[in-house]
Every structure is written in C-alpha cells, then in structure tokens.
Coordinates of N, CA and C in Angstrom, one line a residue:
Chain A
E1 N 49.2 54.4 17.2 CA 49.3 54.2 15.4 C 49.3 56.4 15.3
I2 N 50.0 55.7 13.7 CA 50.0 57.2 13.8 C 48.3 57.0 12.5
V3 N 48.3 58.8 13.0 CA 47.1 58.8 11.9 C 47.3 59.9 11.4
L4 N 46.9 59.2 10.1 CA 47.4 60.2 8.6 C 46.0 61.2 8.5
T5 N 46.5 63.0 8.3 CA 44.7 63.3 7.6 C 44.9 64.1 6.6
Q6 N 44.5 64.1 5.8 CA 44.0 64.5 4.4 C 42.9 65.8 4.2
S7 N 43.5 66.2 3.3 CA 42.6 67.7 2.9 C 42.8 68.1 1.6
P8 N 42.2 68.6 0.8 CA 40.3 68.9 1.8 C 40.0 66.8 1.0
G9 N 38.9 66.9 1.8 CA 38.6 66.1 1.5 C 37.2 66.1 -0.3
T10 N 37.0 67.1 -0.1 CA 36.6 67.2 -2.4 C 37.2 68.8 -1.8
L11 N 38.2 67.9 -3.8 CA 38.7 69.2 -4.0 C 37.4 69.7 -5.6
S12 N 36.9 70.7 -5.7 CA 36.5 70.5 -7.2 C 37.2 71.2 -8.1
L13 N 38.3 70.9 -8.7 CA 38.9 71.2 -10.3 C 38.3 71.3 -11.4
S14 N 39.1 72.2 -12.2 CA 38.9 71.6 -14.2 C 40.4 71.1 -14.6
P15 N 39.8 70.3 -15.4 CA 41.0 70.3 -16.6 C 42.0 70.8 -16.8
G16 N 43.3 70.5 -15.9 CA 44.5 72.0 -17.3 C 44.7 72.6 -15.6
E17 N 43.6 72.5 -14.9 CA 44.0 73.0 -13.3 C 45.6 72.6 -11.9
R18 N 46.2 72.8 -11.3 CA 47.3 72.5 -10.8 C 45.4 72.2 -9.2
A19 N 46.0 70.8 -9.4 CA 45.8 70.6 -8.0 C 47.2 69.8 -6.4
T20 N 46.5 70.3 -5.6 CA 48.0 70.6 -4.5 C 46.6 69.7 -3.3
L21 N 47.3 68.0 -2.7 CA 46.3 67.3 -1.4 C 47.2 67.1 -0.7
S22 N 46.8 67.5 1.1 CA 48.1 67.4 1.9 C 47.4 66.0 2.2
C23 N 49.0 65.6 3.0 CA 48.1 64.7 4.5 C 49.2 65.3 5.4
R24 N 48.9 65.0 6.5 CA 49.4 65.3 7.6 C 49.5 64.2 8.6
A25 N 50.0 64.2 9.3 CA 50.6 62.5 10.9 C 50.2 63.0 11.6
S26 N 50.1 61.9 12.4 CA 49.7 62.3 14.0 C 51.1 63.1 14.4
Q27 N 51.9 61.6 14.1 CA 53.7 62.1 14.2 C 54.1 61.7 13.0
S28 N 55.6 61.7 13.6 CA 56.6 62.6 11.8 C 56.7 61.0 11.8
V29 N 57.1 61.0 10.1 CA 57.2 59.8 9.6 C 58.4 59.9 8.5
S30 N 59.0 58.7 8.2 CA 60.2 58.9 7.9 C 59.2 59.1 6.8
S31 N 60.5 59.5 4.7 CA 60.0 60.2 3.9 C 60.0 58.9 3.5
S32 N 61.0 57.8 3.8 CA 61.0 56.9 3.3 C 60.0 56.2 3.5
Y33 N 58.9 56.2 3.9 CA 57.6 55.4 3.6 C 56.8 56.3 4.1
L34 N 56.8 56.8 2.8 CA 55.3 57.9 2.6 C 55.0 57.9 0.9
A35 N 54.2 57.1 0.7 CA 53.9 56.2 -0.1 C 51.4 57.6 -0.4
W36 N 51.8 57.6 -2.5 CA 50.3 58.1 -2.4 C 50.1 57.1 -3.6
Y37 N 48.8 56.6 -3.3 CA 47.6 55.7 -4.1 C 46.8 56.9 -4.8
Q38 N 46.6 55.9 -6.1 CA 44.9 56.9 -7.0 C 43.6 55.7 -6.7
Q39 N 42.6 56.0 -6.5 CA 41.8 55.0 -6.4 C 41.0 55.7 -7.5
K40 N 40.4 54.7 -8.2 CA 39.5 54.8 -9.6 C 37.8 54.4 -9.5
P41 N 36.5 54.8 -9.6 CA 35.8 53.3 -9.3 C 35.9 52.3 -9.4
G42 N 35.8 51.1 -9.1 CA 35.5 49.6 -8.8 C 36.7 49.2 -10.0
Q43 N 37.9 49.6 -9.5 CA 40.0 50.2 -9.6 C 40.6 49.6 -8.0
A44 N 41.6 48.4 -8.0 CA 42.5 48.7 -7.4 C 43.4 49.9 -6.8
P45 N 43.0 50.1 -6.1 CA 44.4 51.4 -5.4 C 45.9 50.8 -6.4
R46 N 46.0 52.2 -7.3 CA 47.7 52.3 -7.9 C 48.3 53.0 -6.9
L47 N 50.0 53.0 -7.1 CA 51.3 53.3 -6.4 C 51.2 54.4 -7.7
L48 N 51.2 55.4 -6.4 CA 51.7 56.9 -7.5 C 53.0 57.2 -7.7
I49 N 53.0 57.7 -5.5 CA 54.5 58.0 -5.0 C 55.0 57.1 -4.3
Y50 N 56.3 57.0 -3.9 CA 56.5 55.8 -2.6 C 58.3 56.3 -2.4
G51 N 58.2 56.5 -1.2 CA 59.6 57.4 -1.0 C 59.4 58.5 -0.6
A52 N 58.1 59.2 -0.3 CA 57.2 60.4 -0.5 C 57.1 61.3 -1.8
S53 N 58.7 61.3 -2.4 CA 58.8 61.4 -3.1 C 59.2 61.1 -5.1
S54 N 59.1 59.5 -4.9 CA 60.0 59.3 -6.3 C 58.5 58.6 -6.4
R55 N 58.3 58.2 -8.3 CA 57.6 58.3 -9.2 C 56.8 56.8 -8.8
A56 N 56.6 55.9 -9.4 CA 56.2 54.0 -9.6 C 56.7 54.6 -11.3
T57 N 57.2 53.1 -10.7 CA 57.0 53.4 -13.1 C 55.9 52.8 -13.3
G58 N 56.0 54.5 -15.0 CA 54.7 54.2 -15.9 C 54.6 55.5 -14.9
I59 N 54.6 56.8 -14.3 CA 53.0 57.6 -13.5 C 53.6 58.3 -13.8
P60 N 52.9 59.0 -14.1 CA 53.3 60.7 -15.7 C 53.7 61.8 -14.5
D61 N 54.5 62.3 -15.3 CA 55.3 63.7 -14.6 C 54.7 64.1 -13.8
R62 N 53.3 64.5 -13.9 CA 52.5 65.6 -14.0 C 52.2 65.4 -12.4
F63 N 52.6 64.4 -11.7 CA 52.9 64.3 -10.4 C 53.7 64.0 -10.1
S64 N 54.1 64.9 -8.9 CA 55.4 65.1 -7.8 C 54.1 64.7 -6.3
G65 N 55.7 64.8 -5.5 CA 55.2 64.1 -4.2 C 56.3 64.9 -3.3
S66 N 55.5 66.0 -2.3 CA 56.9 66.2 -2.0 C 56.2 66.4 -0.3
G67 N 57.6 66.5 0.8 CA 57.1 66.8 2.1 C 57.9 65.5 2.8
S68 N 57.9 65.9 3.9 CA 59.1 65.2 5.3 C 58.2 65.8 6.9
G69 N 58.8 64.9 7.5 CA 58.0 64.9 9.3 C 56.3 64.7 9.1
T70 N 55.9 65.9 9.4 CA 54.8 65.3 9.6 C 53.3 65.9 8.5
D71 N 54.2 66.7 7.5 CA 53.1 67.4 6.5 C 54.7 66.7 5.1
F72 N 52.9 66.5 4.0 CA 52.9 65.3 2.6 C 52.5 66.3 1.9
T73 N 52.3 66.4 0.7 CA 51.7 66.7 -0.2 C 51.9 65.7 -1.6
L74 N 50.8 66.1 -2.4 CA 51.0 65.4 -3.4 C 50.4 66.1 -4.4
T75 N 51.0 67.2 -5.6 CA 50.9 67.7 -6.8 C 50.8 66.4 -7.9
I76 N 49.4 67.9 -8.5 CA 49.4 67.6 -10.2 C 49.3 68.7 -10.9
S77 N 50.0 68.8 -11.3 CA 50.8 70.1 -12.2 C 49.8 70.6 -13.3
R78 N 48.7 69.6 -14.2 CA 48.0 70.8 -14.5 C 47.1 68.9 -15.4
L79 N 45.6 68.8 -14.4 CA 44.9 68.0 -14.5 C 44.4 67.5 -16.0
E80 N 44.7 65.8 -16.0 CA 44.4 65.9 -17.3 C 42.1 64.8 -16.6
P81 N 41.8 65.0 -17.6 CA 40.4 63.9 -17.6 C 40.6 62.9 -16.6
E82 N 41.9 62.4 -16.9 CA 41.9 60.9 -15.4 C 42.3 60.3 -14.6
D83 N 42.6 62.0 -14.3 CA 43.4 62.4 -12.7 C 42.3 62.4 -12.1
F84 N 40.2 62.2 -12.0 CA 39.9 63.0 -11.5 C 39.5 61.3 -11.0
A85 N 39.7 61.5 -9.1 CA 39.6 59.6 -8.2 C 40.0 61.0 -7.5
V86 N 39.8 59.1 -7.1 CA 40.0 59.4 -5.0 C 42.3 58.6 -4.9
Y87 N 42.5 59.6 -4.0 CA 43.7 59.6 -3.5 C 43.8 60.2 -1.8
Y88 N 44.9 58.5 -2.6 CA 45.0 58.0 -0.3 C 46.5 58.2 -0.2
C89 N 46.6 58.9 0.6 CA 48.3 58.7 0.6 C 48.6 57.3 2.4
Q90 N 49.8 57.4 2.9 CA 49.7 55.5 3.5 C 51.3 56.1 3.8
Q91 N 51.2 55.5 5.3 CA 52.8 55.3 5.4 C 53.1 54.1 6.0
Y92 N 54.8 53.9 5.9 CA 54.3 52.2 6.3 C 55.6 52.1 6.8
G93 N 56.3 52.8 7.7 CA 57.0 52.6 8.2 C 57.2 52.1 10.0
S94 N 55.6 52.7 10.3 CA 55.0 52.5 11.2 C 54.5 51.7 12.0
S95 N 54.1 49.9 12.8 CA 53.6 49.2 12.9 C 52.0 50.1 13.0
P96 N 51.0 49.2 13.5 CA 50.2 49.5 11.7 C 50.7 50.5 10.9
D97 N 50.8 49.3 9.3 CA 51.1 50.7 8.3 C 49.3 51.2 8.4
T98 N 48.9 52.6 8.1 CA 48.1 53.1 7.9 C 47.6 53.4 6.7
F99 N 46.1 54.5 6.7 CA 46.3 54.5 5.2 C 45.8 56.0 5.8
G100 N 45.2 57.0 4.8 CA 44.7 58.5 5.4 C 43.0 58.2 4.3
Q101 N 42.3 58.7 5.5 CA 40.8 58.6 4.3 C 40.3 58.5 2.9
G102 N 41.5 59.3 2.8 CA 41.6 60.2 1.0 C 41.2 61.6 0.8
T103 N 41.6 62.0 -0.2 CA 40.8 63.1 -1.1 C 40.4 63.0 -2.3
R104 N 38.5 63.4 -2.6 CA 38.2 62.3 -3.6 C 38.5 64.0 -4.9
L105 N 39.1 64.1 -5.8 CA 39.4 65.3 -6.5 C 38.2 65.3 -7.2
E106 N 37.5 65.4 -7.6 CA 36.5 65.7 -8.9 C 36.4 66.9 -9.7
I107 N 35.4 66.6 -11.3 CA 35.5 67.9 -12.2 C 34.5 68.8 -12.1
K108 N 35.3 70.1 -11.8 CA 34.7 71.3 -10.9 C 33.5 71.5 -12.6
Chain B
Q1 N 54.2 39.6 -16.9 CA 54.3 40.9 -15.6 C 54.2 40.0 -14.9
V2 N 54.2 40.9 -13.6 CA 53.6 41.1 -12.2 C 52.2 41.0 -12.5
Q3 N 52.0 40.3 -11.9 CA 50.8 40.4 -11.9 C 50.2 39.5 -9.8
L4 N 48.9 39.9 -9.3 CA 47.9 39.0 -7.9 C 46.5 38.4 -9.3
V5 N 46.0 38.1 -9.0 CA 44.3 37.7 -10.2 C 44.1 36.2 -8.3
Q6 N 43.1 37.5 -7.5 CA 42.6 37.1 -6.4 C 40.6 36.2 -7.0
S7 N 40.3 35.8 -6.5 CA 39.5 34.3 -6.6 C 38.2 35.6 -6.6
G8 N 37.0 35.2 -7.2 CA 35.7 35.7 -7.2 C 34.5 36.0 -6.3
S9 N 33.9 37.2 -6.7 CA 32.8 37.8 -5.7 C 32.2 36.5 -4.8
E10 N 32.2 36.3 -3.5 CA 31.6 35.2 -2.3 C 30.0 36.4 -2.4
L11 N 29.1 34.9 -2.0 CA 28.3 35.7 -0.9 C 27.5 34.6 0.3
K12 N 27.4 35.1 1.2 CA 28.1 34.6 2.3 C 26.9 35.0 3.6
K13 N 26.1 33.5 3.8 CA 24.9 34.3 5.1 C 26.1 34.2 6.3
P14 N 25.1 35.2 6.8 CA 26.2 35.4 8.8 C 26.5 34.1 10.0
G15 N 28.3 34.0 10.1 CA 28.1 32.7 10.8 C 28.3 31.5 9.6
A16 N 28.7 31.9 8.8 CA 29.2 31.0 8.1 C 31.1 31.5 7.4
S17 N 31.7 30.3 7.4 CA 33.3 31.2 6.8 C 33.5 30.9 4.9
V18 N 34.4 32.3 4.5 CA 35.1 32.6 2.9 C 36.3 32.1 3.2
K19 N 37.3 31.3 1.5 CA 38.5 31.9 1.6 C 38.7 33.3 0.8
V20 N 39.7 33.4 1.2 CA 40.0 34.4 -0.4 C 41.2 34.4 -0.7
S21 N 42.1 34.5 -2.2 CA 42.5 33.4 -2.9 C 43.5 34.1 -3.3
C22 N 45.0 34.7 -3.8 CA 45.5 36.0 -4.1 C 47.3 34.5 -5.0
K23 N 46.4 34.1 -6.2 CA 46.8 33.6 -6.5 C 48.6 35.0 -7.6
A24 N 50.0 34.5 -7.0 CA 50.9 35.5 -7.5 C 51.4 35.7 -8.8
S25 N 52.6 35.9 -9.9 CA 52.8 35.3 -11.2 C 53.7 36.2 -10.8
G26 N 55.0 35.9 -12.0 CA 56.3 37.1 -12.6 C 56.7 37.4 -11.8
Y27 N 56.9 37.7 -10.8 CA 57.9 37.2 -10.0 C 58.3 36.0 -9.1
T28 N 59.0 35.8 -8.4 CA 59.9 34.8 -6.6 C 58.7 35.0 -6.1
F29 N 58.0 34.2 -5.8 CA 56.2 34.3 -5.3 C 57.3 34.8 -3.2
T30 N 58.2 34.2 -2.7 CA 58.7 34.1 -1.8 C 59.7 35.2 -1.3
S31 N 60.0 36.3 -1.8 CA 61.0 37.1 -2.4 C 60.2 38.6 -1.3
Y32 N 59.2 38.6 -1.5 CA 58.0 39.5 -1.4 C 56.7 39.3 -0.6
A33 N 56.7 40.0 0.5 CA 56.2 40.0 1.9 C 54.3 40.0 1.0
M34 N 53.7 39.7 1.7 CA 52.0 39.9 1.0 C 50.6 40.5 2.2
N35 N 50.5 41.5 1.4 CA 49.5 42.4 3.1 C 47.7 41.8 2.0
W36 N 47.3 42.4 3.9 CA 45.6 42.0 2.4 C 45.4 43.4 3.6
V37 N 44.4 43.7 2.0 CA 43.6 45.3 2.9 C 42.6 45.4 2.7
R38 N 41.6 46.2 3.5 CA 39.8 45.8 3.3 C 39.7 47.4 2.8
Q39 N 38.3 47.3 1.9 CA 37.7 48.4 1.9 C 35.4 48.0 1.9
A40 N 36.0 48.9 3.4 CA 34.5 48.7 3.4 C 33.5 49.3 2.1
P41 N 32.5 49.1 1.8 CA 31.3 49.8 1.0 C 31.7 51.6 0.9
G42 N 31.9 52.3 0.3 CA 31.7 53.8 0.2 C 33.1 54.0 1.5
Q43 N 33.5 54.0 1.5 CA 34.8 53.8 3.2 C 36.8 54.1 2.2
G44 N 37.6 53.8 2.8 CA 38.8 54.4 2.7 C 39.3 52.8 3.3
L45 N 40.9 52.7 2.5 CA 41.1 52.1 2.6 C 42.1 51.2 3.6
E46 N 41.4 50.3 4.4 CA 42.1 49.7 5.3 C 43.4 48.4 5.5
W47 N 44.1 48.9 6.0 CA 45.5 47.3 6.4 C 45.1 46.3 7.3
M48 N 45.0 45.2 6.1 CA 44.2 44.2 7.7 C 45.6 44.1 8.0
G49 N 47.6 43.7 8.0 CA 48.4 43.5 8.5 C 48.5 41.7 6.5
W50 N 49.8 41.7 7.1 CA 50.6 41.2 6.2 C 51.5 39.5 6.8
I51 N 51.6 39.1 5.8 CA 52.3 37.8 5.8 C 53.6 37.3 5.4
N52 N 54.6 36.9 6.2 CA 55.7 36.8 5.2 C 55.8 35.3 4.7
T53 N 55.8 35.0 3.2 CA 56.2 34.7 2.5 C 57.3 33.4 2.3
N54 N 58.3 33.9 3.1 CA 59.8 32.6 3.4 C 58.8 31.6 4.9
T55 N 58.2 32.7 5.6 CA 58.3 31.8 7.0 C 57.0 31.1 7.8
G56 N 55.7 31.6 6.5 CA 55.0 31.4 6.9 C 54.2 32.6 8.0
N57 N 55.3 33.6 8.4 CA 54.2 34.3 9.7 C 53.7 34.6 9.7
P58 N 52.5 35.5 10.1 CA 51.4 36.8 10.2 C 51.6 37.1 10.7
T59 N 51.4 39.0 10.8 CA 50.9 39.7 11.6 C 49.6 40.5 11.2
Y60 N 48.6 40.0 12.2 CA 47.6 41.4 11.8 C 47.5 42.4 12.9
A61 N 46.6 43.6 12.1 CA 46.4 44.4 12.9 C 45.3 44.8 14.3
Q62 N 45.5 45.1 14.8 CA 44.4 45.8 16.3 C 43.3 46.0 15.3
G63 N 42.1 44.3 15.5 CA 40.8 44.9 14.8 C 40.5 43.2 13.4
F64 N 41.9 43.0 13.0 CA 41.5 41.8 12.1 C 42.6 39.7 13.4
T65 N 42.2 40.6 14.2 CA 43.0 39.5 15.5 C 41.8 37.6 15.6
G66 N 41.7 36.9 15.8 CA 40.9 36.1 16.2 C 40.1 34.7 14.4
R67 N 39.1 35.6 14.2 CA 38.9 35.6 13.0 C 39.6 35.4 11.6
F68 N 40.1 36.4 11.4 CA 40.8 36.4 10.0 C 42.5 35.9 10.9
V69 N 42.7 35.1 9.0 CA 43.7 34.1 9.1 C 44.7 33.9 8.0
F70 N 46.0 34.6 7.4 CA 46.5 34.5 6.5 C 46.8 33.0 6.4
S71 N 47.5 32.8 5.2 CA 47.5 31.9 5.2 C 48.2 31.7 3.0
L72 N 49.2 30.7 3.3 CA 50.0 30.8 2.1 C 50.0 28.3 1.9
D73 N 49.9 29.0 0.9 CA 51.2 27.7 -0.5 C 51.2 27.9 -1.4
T74 N 52.6 28.2 -1.0 CA 54.0 28.3 -2.1 C 54.2 27.3 -3.3
S75 N 53.7 26.8 -3.2 CA 54.1 25.0 -4.3 C 53.1 25.8 -5.4
V76 N 51.8 27.1 -5.1 CA 51.1 27.5 -6.0 C 51.4 28.7 -6.4
S77 N 52.0 29.5 -5.4 CA 52.9 30.9 -5.5 C 50.6 31.7 -4.9
T78 N 50.3 31.4 -4.0 CA 49.0 31.3 -3.2 C 49.1 32.2 -2.2
A79 N 48.5 32.7 -1.7 CA 48.2 33.3 -0.8 C 47.5 33.6 -0.7
Y80 N 46.5 33.2 0.7 CA 44.8 33.6 1.6 C 44.7 34.0 2.7
L81 N 42.8 34.7 2.8 CA 42.7 34.8 3.3 C 41.4 33.9 3.9
Q82 N 41.6 33.9 4.8 CA 39.6 32.7 5.6 C 39.5 34.2 6.8
I83 N 38.8 33.9 6.8 CA 37.4 35.0 7.7 C 36.4 34.0 8.0
S84 N 36.2 33.4 9.2 CA 35.7 32.4 10.3 C 34.2 34.0 11.4
S85 N 32.7 32.4 10.7 CA 32.1 33.8 11.2 C 31.8 35.0 11.3
L86 N 31.7 34.8 10.2 CA 31.8 35.9 9.0 C 29.9 37.0 9.9
K87 N 29.9 38.6 9.4 CA 29.2 39.3 10.2 C 29.2 40.3 9.4
A88 N 27.9 40.5 9.5 CA 27.4 41.4 8.3 C 28.2 42.3 7.8
E89 N 28.8 43.8 8.8 CA 29.8 44.3 8.9 C 31.2 43.4 8.1
D90 N 30.9 43.0 8.2 CA 32.4 42.4 7.0 C 32.6 42.4 5.3
T91 N 31.0 42.7 5.0 CA 31.2 42.9 3.6 C 32.0 44.3 3.1
A92 N 32.5 43.5 1.7 CA 33.8 44.8 2.1 C 34.3 44.2 0.8
V93 N 35.3 45.0 0.3 CA 35.9 43.8 -0.9 C 37.7 44.3 -0.1
Y94 N 38.3 42.9 -0.1 CA 39.7 42.3 -0.4 C 40.8 42.8 -0.8
Y95 N 41.5 43.6 -0.9 CA 43.0 43.2 -1.4 C 43.8 43.1 -1.2
C96 N 44.5 41.9 -1.7 CA 45.7 40.8 -1.1 C 47.2 42.1 -2.5
A97 N 47.9 42.8 -1.1 CA 48.7 44.3 -2.1 C 50.1 43.1 -2.1
R98 N 51.3 43.2 -2.8 CA 53.0 42.9 -2.4 C 52.9 43.9 -1.7
D99 N 54.4 43.3 -1.0 CA 54.7 44.2 -0.8 C 56.6 44.6 -1.6
G100 N 56.7 46.1 -1.7 CA 57.5 46.6 -2.1 C 58.4 47.4 -1.1
G101 N 58.9 46.5 -0.4 CA 59.7 47.5 0.7 C 59.3 48.8 1.2
S102 N 59.0 49.6 0.5 CA 58.2 51.2 1.2 C 56.7 51.5 0.8
S103 N 56.0 51.0 0.3 CA 54.9 50.7 0.1 C 54.3 49.6 -1.4
F104 N 53.4 49.9 -1.5 CA 52.2 48.5 -2.7 C 52.7 48.8 -3.6
P105 N 53.7 48.1 -4.5 CA 53.6 48.9 -6.0 C 52.7 46.9 -6.2
V106 N 52.5 46.9 -5.5 CA 51.3 45.5 -6.9 C 50.1 45.4 -6.1
W107 N 48.9 45.3 -7.0 CA 47.6 44.7 -6.0 C 46.6 43.9 -7.3
G108 N 46.3 43.1 -6.5 CA 45.5 42.7 -6.9 C 43.7 43.2 -6.9
K109 N 42.7 42.5 -7.9 CA 41.4 43.7 -8.7 C 40.6 43.8 -7.5
G110 N 41.0 42.7 -6.3 CA 39.9 42.9 -4.6 C 39.1 41.9 -5.5
T111 N 38.8 41.2 -4.1 CA 37.5 40.3 -4.2 C 36.2 41.1 -3.0
T112 N 35.3 41.0 -3.8 CA 34.2 41.1 -3.2 C 32.9 40.4 -2.1
V113 N 33.0 39.7 -0.8 CA 32.0 39.5 0.0 C 31.3 40.3 0.7
T114 N 30.8 39.3 0.2 CA 28.7 40.0 0.6 C 28.3 38.7 1.6
V115 N 27.8 39.8 3.1 CA 27.6 38.7 3.6 C 25.4 39.6 3.9
S116 N 25.5 38.3 3.4 CA 23.7 39.6 3.9 C 22.9 37.6 4.3
S117 N 21.5 37.9 4.9 CA 20.8 36.5 5.4 C 20.0 36.1 3.7

C-alpha cells in the first residue's frame, strides 16, 4: 500500500498570501493518478486537481498542482477567504487507493 | 447536471444493519464505477473500495471485508452500501464517489451513520 504523507499538518496564513502544500508518497506514483481535494466543514470533498497538474472543471487558476514520482505540491497563489479548508491528496494508480491525512489551512 | 444523491442520516444500535443508497443522475450509470469512502468523526478520508457498475463486481479494501457489501440496482441508477453487525467504530460519514479514471470528480453529500446504544 502506498502511504501518502502530507505536510504541514496545519498551515496558518493570511488572505492574499501564497500557500504551498506537500504530499510525499512512500513509493513512486504515476503522475496521471495523483489528485488533490478540498473539504470544508460539513461538506463532501471537492476535486481540485487531477493527473497531478490538471485543474478540474470550474476550479480557479490560483490553484495549481505539480510534482512527480514521490513528491507532489499543491499551490494556491493568492489565498481567498473561501480557500481556508482541509486539503487531501490521493493516489489512484496502485490499489488500494489511498489518501493523505490532510493539511488544514487556517486563517492567521 | 451530474449528481449523486445519498440517503439520509441513520441512527442504529450495535449489532444492527444499515443500508445506504446513492442515486446517480445526469449521466449513464453503467459508464462509471462507483467508489465508497469513509470519514470517521474528525478524521481523514478512507477508501473502502469500489463496484463495477457494468458487472456488479465489488472490490473491497483491506479492513472492509466481511461486514461491508456493495451492490447495485441499475434499473434505478443506484448504488448501495450495506454494513452488518454494526459497531460503535462504524460511526462515520459514508460518501459515494463516481470514478473519473484518474480521480473522483463527483461526490455525494455523504450519509452519517451513528452507532450507539
């Protein structure tokens, strides 16, 4: 099983700042099968990024994904108030599918 | 529009069973697999497995064999998750999520299952 480790656990930033979230895999992950989700309290996860760097439909271009192999990054270029949430990475290429433990992005 | 509508919250006693439904609309149900994801209170996301909506063949992640059953009724475009012999640790939100080939682009809103005596 591929273990995904997200860092930091909590990130405290202000609106307008840049956020950089990391997802490290215990084994190499095909870039085609690395996704990022956003989850707000009481809501279902929402797909942001698939294939490591492709934005899902309707996702603003301030969200970008990068990386390959075992190291992946989600970047939010300028934080908006609605971006404060929990973010999860997911690998889909090797069964079982696995999620990272999440990064909580909170308002500083 | 594409959507997954899940059944409402459930309160069950230990040892009972529960069946959660996930009704799809806006697309051809049998064209995409359906996944199930669990989220325990205050915890992260845990993939439970998936079901092939063409063949009905389920695949269960480790830890979700035995008491967990995925099923379908393709005539009403609905996937089901049944959990038997409920335990307190089954208390969680259960999500269905449509497969997208490389991610899960469509999610239901979740069904809260609470197991308490």
